[in-house]
PDB file of C-alpha atoms in Angstrom:
ATOM      1  CA  MET A   1      60.092  -7.130   4.969  1.00 53.00           C
ATOM      2  CA  ILE A   2      61.586 -10.611   4.637  1.00 54.00           C
ATOM      3  CA  ARG A   3      60.805 -11.342   8.402  1.00 57.00           C
ATOM      4  CA  ASN A   4      57.120 -10.179   7.773  1.00 61.00           C
ATOM      5  CA  LEU A   5      57.135 -12.508   4.690  1.00 55.00           C
ATOM      6  CA  SER A   6      58.479 -15.309   6.758  1.00 59.00           C
ATOM      7  CA  HIS A   7      56.004 -14.647   9.587  1.00 58.00           C
ATOM      8  CA  ARG A   8      53.198 -14.661   7.017  1.00 61.00           C
ATOM      9  CA  PHE A   9      54.240 -17.717   5.303  1.00 64.00           C
ATOM     10  CA  ASN A  10      54.412 -19.716   8.732  1.00 69.00           C
ATOM     11  CA  GLN A  11      50.850 -18.696   9.633  1.00 71.00           C
ATOM     12  CA  VAL A  12      49.605 -19.416   6.074  1.00 77.00           C
ATOM     13  CA  GLY A  13      51.562 -22.660   6.048  1.00 79.00           C
ATOM     14  CA  ALA A  14      50.425 -23.859   9.362  1.00 78.00           C
ATOM     15  CA  THR A  15      46.633 -22.995   8.261  1.00 79.00           C
ATOM     16  CA  ALA A  16      47.287 -24.832   4.925  1.00 82.00           C
ATOM     17  CA  LEU A  17      48.775 -27.823   6.705  1.00 84.00           C
ATOM     18  CA  PHE A  18      45.934 -27.974   9.455  1.00 84.00           C
ATOM     19  CA  ILE A  19      43.251 -27.682   6.822  1.00 84.00           C
ATOM     20  CA  GLY A  20      45.072 -30.333   4.678  1.00 86.00           C
ATOM     21  CA  ILE A  21      45.141 -32.876   7.338  1.00 88.00           C
ATOM     22  CA  ILE A  22      42.264 -32.386   9.890  1.00 87.00           C
ATOM     23  CA  PRO A  23      39.182 -31.890   7.582  1.00 86.00           C
ATOM     24  CA  PRO A  24      40.344 -34.918   5.295  1.00 86.00           C
ATOM     25  CA  LEU A  25      40.928 -37.133   8.477  1.00 87.00           C
ATOM     26  CA  TRP A  26      37.237 -36.271   9.348  1.00 88.00           C
ATOM     27  CA  ALA A  27      35.962 -36.956   6.109  1.00 83.00           C
ATOM     28  CA  VAL A  28      37.620 -40.280   5.604  1.00 86.00           C
ATOM     29  CA  PHE A  29      36.937 -41.380   9.276  1.00 89.00           C
ATOM     30  CA  ILE A  30      33.521 -40.353  10.005  1.00 88.00           C
ATOM     31  CA  PRO A  31      31.716 -42.720   7.368  1.00 88.00           C
ATOM     32  CA  VAL A  32      33.349 -45.640   8.877  1.00 91.00           C
ATOM     33  CA  ILE A  33      31.411 -45.214  12.093  1.00 88.00           C
ATOM     34  CA  GLY A  34      28.214 -44.513  10.065  1.00 87.00           C
ATOM     35  CA  VAL A  35      27.896 -40.599  10.040  1.00 86.00           C
ATOM     36  CA  GLU A  36      26.667 -39.440   6.655  1.00 85.00           C
ATOM     37  CA  THR A  37      26.895 -35.676   7.108  1.00 88.00           C
ATOM     38  CA  GLY A  38      30.789 -35.298   7.284  1.00 86.00           C
ATOM     39  CA  ALA A  39      30.604 -32.429   4.916  1.00 89.00           C
ATOM     40  CA  VAL A  40      28.394 -30.511   7.119  1.00 93.00           C
ATOM     41  CA  ALA A  41      31.479 -29.724   9.297  1.00 93.00           C
ATOM     42  CA  LEU A  42      33.178 -28.043   6.522  1.00 91.00           C
ATOM     43  CA  ILE A  43      30.297 -25.772   6.127  1.00 93.00           C
ATOM     44  CA  CYS A  44      30.089 -24.974   9.895  1.00 95.00           C
ATOM     45  CA  ALA A  45      33.694 -24.201   9.902  1.00 93.00           C
ATOM     46  CA  GLY A  46      33.314 -21.705   7.193  1.00 92.00           C
ATOM     47  CA  ILE A  47      30.531 -20.120   9.068  1.00 95.00           C
ATOM     48  CA  PHE A  48      32.830 -19.940  12.172  1.00 95.00           C
ATOM     49  CA  THR A  49      35.742 -18.481   9.954  1.00 91.00           C
ATOM     50  CA  ALA A  50      33.117 -16.079   8.233  1.00 93.00           C
ATOM     51  CA  ALA A  51      32.081 -14.791  11.719  1.00 94.00           C
ATOM     52  CA  GLY A  52      35.589 -13.823  12.638  1.00 91.00           C
ATOM     53  CA  ASN A  53      37.470 -16.875  13.811  1.00 89.00           C
ATOM     54  CA  ASP A  54      36.935 -15.852  17.516  1.00 93.00           C
ATOM     55  CA  PRO A  55      36.805 -18.870  19.794  1.00 94.00           C
ATOM     56  CA  LYS A  56      34.905 -16.719  22.243  1.00 95.00           C
ATOM     57  CA  ASN A  57      31.992 -16.815  19.765  1.00 96.00           C
ATOM     58  CA  ALA A  58      31.979 -20.323  19.193  1.00 96.00           C
ATOM     59  CA  GLY A  59      29.272 -21.243  21.786  1.00 97.00           C
ATOM     60  CA  LYS A  60      26.879 -18.601  20.295  1.00 97.00           C
ATOM     61  CA  ILE A  61      27.629 -20.017  16.593  1.00 97.00           C
ATOM     62  CA  ILE A  62      27.078 -23.623  17.745  1.00 97.00           C
ATOM     63  CA  LEU A  63      23.787 -22.892  19.697  1.00 97.00           C
ATOM     64  CA  GLY A  64      22.657 -21.192  16.572  1.00 97.00           C
ATOM     65  CA  LEU A  65      23.465 -24.002  14.348  1.00 98.00           C
ATOM     66  CA  LEU A  66      22.014 -26.548  16.679  1.00 98.00           C
ATOM     67  CA  ILE A  67      18.825 -24.614  16.933  1.00 97.00           C
ATOM     68  CA  GLY A  68      18.458 -24.669  13.234  1.00 97.00           C
ATOM     69  CA  ILE A  69      18.169 -28.484  13.118  1.00 97.00           C
ATOM     70  CA  PRO A  70      14.629 -28.448  14.992  1.00 96.00           C
ATOM     71  CA  TRP A  71      13.714 -25.526  12.942  1.00 95.00           C
ATOM     72  CA  GLY A  72      14.456 -27.236   9.883  1.00 95.00           C
ATOM     73  CA  ILE A  73      12.419 -30.130  11.116  1.00 95.00           C
ATOM     74  CA  LEU A  74       9.586 -27.915  11.977  1.00 94.00           C
ATOM     75  CA  VAL A  75       9.525 -26.419   8.464  1.00 93.00           C
ATOM     76  CA  LEU A  76       9.636 -29.893   6.736  1.00 93.00           C
ATOM     77  CA  ARG A  77       6.778 -31.172   8.925  1.00 92.00           C
ATOM     78  CA  PHE A  78       4.744 -28.184   8.004  1.00 91.00           C
ATOM     79  CA  THR A  79       5.370 -28.600   4.346  1.00 89.00           C
ATOM     80  CA  ALA A  80       4.130 -32.074   4.467  1.00 88.00           C
ATOM     81  CA  LEU A  81       0.646 -31.157   6.052  1.00 89.00           C
ATOM     82  CA  PRO A  82      -2.340 -31.643   3.611  1.00 92.00           C
ATOM     83  CA  GLY A  83      -2.874 -28.871   1.277  1.00 91.00           C
ATOM     84  CA  SER A  84      -0.670 -26.842  -1.214  1.00 92.00           C
ATOM     85  CA  HIS A  85       2.920 -28.019  -0.406  1.00 89.00           C
ATOM     86  CA  SER A  86       4.262 -24.626  -1.902  1.00 92.00           C
ATOM     87  CA  VAL A  87       1.865 -22.558   0.351  1.00 94.00           C
ATOM     88  CA  ASN A  88       2.823 -24.623   3.399  1.00 92.00           C
ATOM     89  CA  GLN A  89       6.391 -24.329   2.608  1.00 91.00           C
ATOM     90  CA  PHE A  90       6.083 -20.468   2.049  1.00 93.00           C
ATOM     91  CA  LEU A  91       4.214 -20.062   5.306  1.00 93.00           C
ATOM     92  CA  ALA A  92       6.653 -22.201   7.167  1.00 93.00           C
ATOM     93  CA  LEU A  93       9.622 -20.611   5.956  1.00 92.00           C
ATOM     94  CA  GLY A  94       8.256 -17.037   6.331  1.00 93.00           C
ATOM     95  CA  VAL A  95       7.068 -17.384   9.959  1.00 94.00           C
ATOM     96  CA  LEU A  96      10.007 -19.320  11.250  1.00 93.00           C
ATOM     97  CA  GLY A  97      12.615 -17.170   9.321  1.00 92.00           C
ATOM     98  CA  ALA A  98      11.197 -13.963  10.608  1.00 94.00           C
ATOM     99  CA  GLY A  99      10.492 -15.482  13.870  1.00 94.00           C
ATOM    100  CA  SER A 100      14.266 -16.614  14.406  1.00 94.00           C
ATOM    101  CA  ILE A 101      15.282 -13.006  13.934  1.00 95.00           C
ATOM    102  CA  LEU A 102      12.656 -11.475  16.026  1.00 95.00           C
ATOM    103  CA  ILE A 103      13.658 -13.888  18.992  1.00 95.00           C
ATOM    104  CA  CYS A 104      17.267 -13.117  18.462  1.00 93.00           C
ATOM    105  CA  GLY A 105      16.783  -9.248  18.024  1.00 93.00           C
ATOM    106  CA  LEU A 106      14.137  -8.600  20.555  1.00 94.00           C
ATOM    107  CA  THR A 107      14.908 -11.045  23.550  1.00 95.00           C
ATOM    108  CA  ILE A 108      17.795 -12.129  25.572  1.00 96.00           C
ATOM    109  CA  VAL A 109      18.469 -15.044  23.335  1.00 95.00           C
ATOM    110  CA  GLY A 110      20.256 -12.981  21.090  1.00 93.00           C
ATOM    111  CA  LYS A 111      22.800 -12.604  23.728  1.00 95.00           C
ATOM    112  CA  TYR A 112      23.580 -16.463  23.545  1.00 96.00           C
ATOM    113  CA  VAL A 113      22.572 -17.406  20.076  1.00 96.00           C
ATOM    114  CA  ASP A 114      24.239 -16.084  16.780  1.00 95.00           C
ATOM    115  CA  SER A 115      21.180 -15.519  14.503  1.00 94.00           C
ATOM    116  CA  THR A 116      23.285 -16.102  11.266  1.00 95.00           C
ATOM    117  CA  ALA A 117      24.241 -19.342  12.547  1.00 96.00           C
ATOM    118  CA  TRP A 118      20.665 -20.251  13.366  1.00 96.00           C
ATOM    119  CA  LEU A 119      19.547 -19.404   9.851  1.00 96.00           C
ATOM    120  CA  SER A 120      22.444 -21.462   8.374  1.00 96.00           C
ATOM    121  CA  GLY A 121      21.912 -24.404  10.677  1.00 97.00           C
ATOM    122  CA  TRP A 122      18.288 -24.144   9.535  1.00 96.00           C
ATOM    123  CA  ALA A 123      19.283 -24.288   5.873  1.00 95.00           C
ATOM    124  CA  ILE A 124      21.672 -27.048   6.247  1.00 97.00           C
ATOM    125  CA  ALA A 125      19.005 -29.002   8.192  1.00 96.00           C
ATOM    126  CA  LEU A 126      16.348 -28.543   5.374  1.00 95.00           C
ATOM    127  CA  LEU A 127      19.044 -29.324   2.740  1.00 94.00           C
ATOM    128  CA  VAL A 128      20.121 -32.593   4.334  1.00 95.00           C
ATOM    129  CA  LEU A 129      16.885 -33.854   5.882  1.00 95.00           C
ATOM    130  CA  GLY A 130      14.762 -32.589   2.887  1.00 92.00           C
ATOM    131  CA  HIS A 131      16.136 -35.149   0.736  1.00 89.00           C
ATOM    132  CA  VAL A 132      15.605 -37.921   3.092  1.00 91.00           C
ATOM    133  CA  PRO A 133      12.035 -39.365   3.758  1.00 88.00           C
ATOM    134  CA  MET A 134      11.167 -38.459   7.250  1.00 87.00           C
ATOM    135  CA  ALA A 135      10.625 -42.204   8.199  1.00 87.00           C
ATOM    136  CA  SER A 136      14.227 -42.705   7.199  1.00 89.00           C
ATOM    137  CA  TRP A 137      15.916 -40.014   9.150  1.00 90.00           C
ATOM    138  CA  HIS A 138      16.670 -42.178  12.509  1.00 90.00           C
ATOM    139  CA  TRP A 139      19.900 -40.608  13.765  1.00 92.00           C
ATOM    140  CA  LEU A 140      20.404 -38.083  10.857  1.00 94.00           C
ATOM    141  CA  PRO A 141      19.472 -35.087  12.982  1.00 95.00           C
ATOM    142  CA  TRP A 142      22.092 -36.154  15.561  1.00 95.00           C
ATOM    143  CA  GLN A 143      24.662 -36.934  12.830  1.00 94.00           C
ATOM    144  CA  LEU A 144      23.960 -33.196  11.899  1.00 96.00           C
ATOM    145  CA  ALA A 145      24.472 -32.010  15.159  1.00 97.00           C
ATOM    146  CA  LEU A 146      27.773 -34.004  15.759  1.00 95.00           C
ATOM    147  CA  SER A 147      29.118 -32.632  12.488  1.00 95.00           C
ATOM    148  CA  MET A 148      28.210 -29.006  13.305  1.00 96.00           C
ATOM    149  CA  ILE A 149      30.117 -29.315  16.733  1.00 96.00           C
ATOM    150  CA  VAL A 150      32.965 -30.810  14.957  1.00 94.00           C
ATOM    151  CA  GLY A 151      33.133 -28.044  12.253  1.00 94.00           C
ATOM    152  CA  VAL A 152      33.130 -25.221  14.730  1.00 96.00           C
ATOM    153  CA  TYR A 153      35.304 -26.781  17.596  1.00 95.00           C
ATOM    154  CA  LEU A 154      37.559 -29.164  15.944  1.00 92.00           C
ATOM    155  CA  ILE A 155      38.085 -27.556  12.690  1.00 92.00           C
ATOM    156  CA  GLY A 156      37.320 -23.911  13.249  1.00 92.00           C
ATOM    157  CA  VAL A 157      38.615 -23.297  16.969  1.00 94.00           C
ATOM    158  CA  GLY A 158      41.190 -25.948  16.419  1.00 91.00           C
ATOM    159  CA  GLY A 159      42.439 -24.064  13.244  1.00 88.00           C
ATOM    160  CA  THR A 160      42.619 -20.899  15.069  1.00 89.00           C
ATOM    161  CA  VAL A 161      44.454 -22.449  17.983  1.00 89.00           C
ATOM    162  CA  VAL A 162      47.145 -23.947  15.832  1.00 85.00           C
ATOM    163  CA  ASN A 163      47.352 -20.670  13.910  1.00 82.00           C
ATOM    164  CA  ASP A 164      47.723 -18.471  17.111  1.00 82.00           C
ATOM    165  CA  TRP A 165      50.412 -21.102  18.583  1.00 83.00           C
ATOM    166  CA  VAL A 166      52.420 -20.620  15.295  1.00 79.00           C
ATOM    167  CA  LYS A 167      52.110 -16.948  15.514  1.00 77.00           C
ATOM    168  CA  LYS A 168      53.477 -16.923  19.007  1.00 81.00           C
ATOM    169  CA  ARG A 169      56.449 -19.282  17.959  1.00 76.00           C
ATOM    170  CA  SER A 170      57.410 -17.126  15.045  1.00 70.00           C
TER     171      SER A 170
END
């Protein structure tokens, strides 16, 4: 029992140490180089964790997150069309939301893209880009992509690798 508790403490302690160092380093460092979307990495690491922490699924998750960025841009562009903002938004959200599920569920795309991550990436893009005028986006979509990749690979997969390493050592 004490050995199991010690083993568990090593795993939890390693994860806590990793999370206590890597995300804060990212949060402090990234604004220095002009990236404004650092917190997105934490959200995407959470999505990776919720999907089971399996590095084999990281590619599908990151593809879904990244596809969500242009999906969000499409919604924001459709919403800005002449007519009722609410109607445009409803139609764009409905068509693109259902479309992403149909594409993943009925085509080979679902083999390579995680539909939950796609919808999450879409929501993240809407949240971040929707609060900035389109003319001011500049590199913001690329910053989102960078933060998504860092969240899944550096924080998510990195944390899993560290945890697995500690597990083997204890």
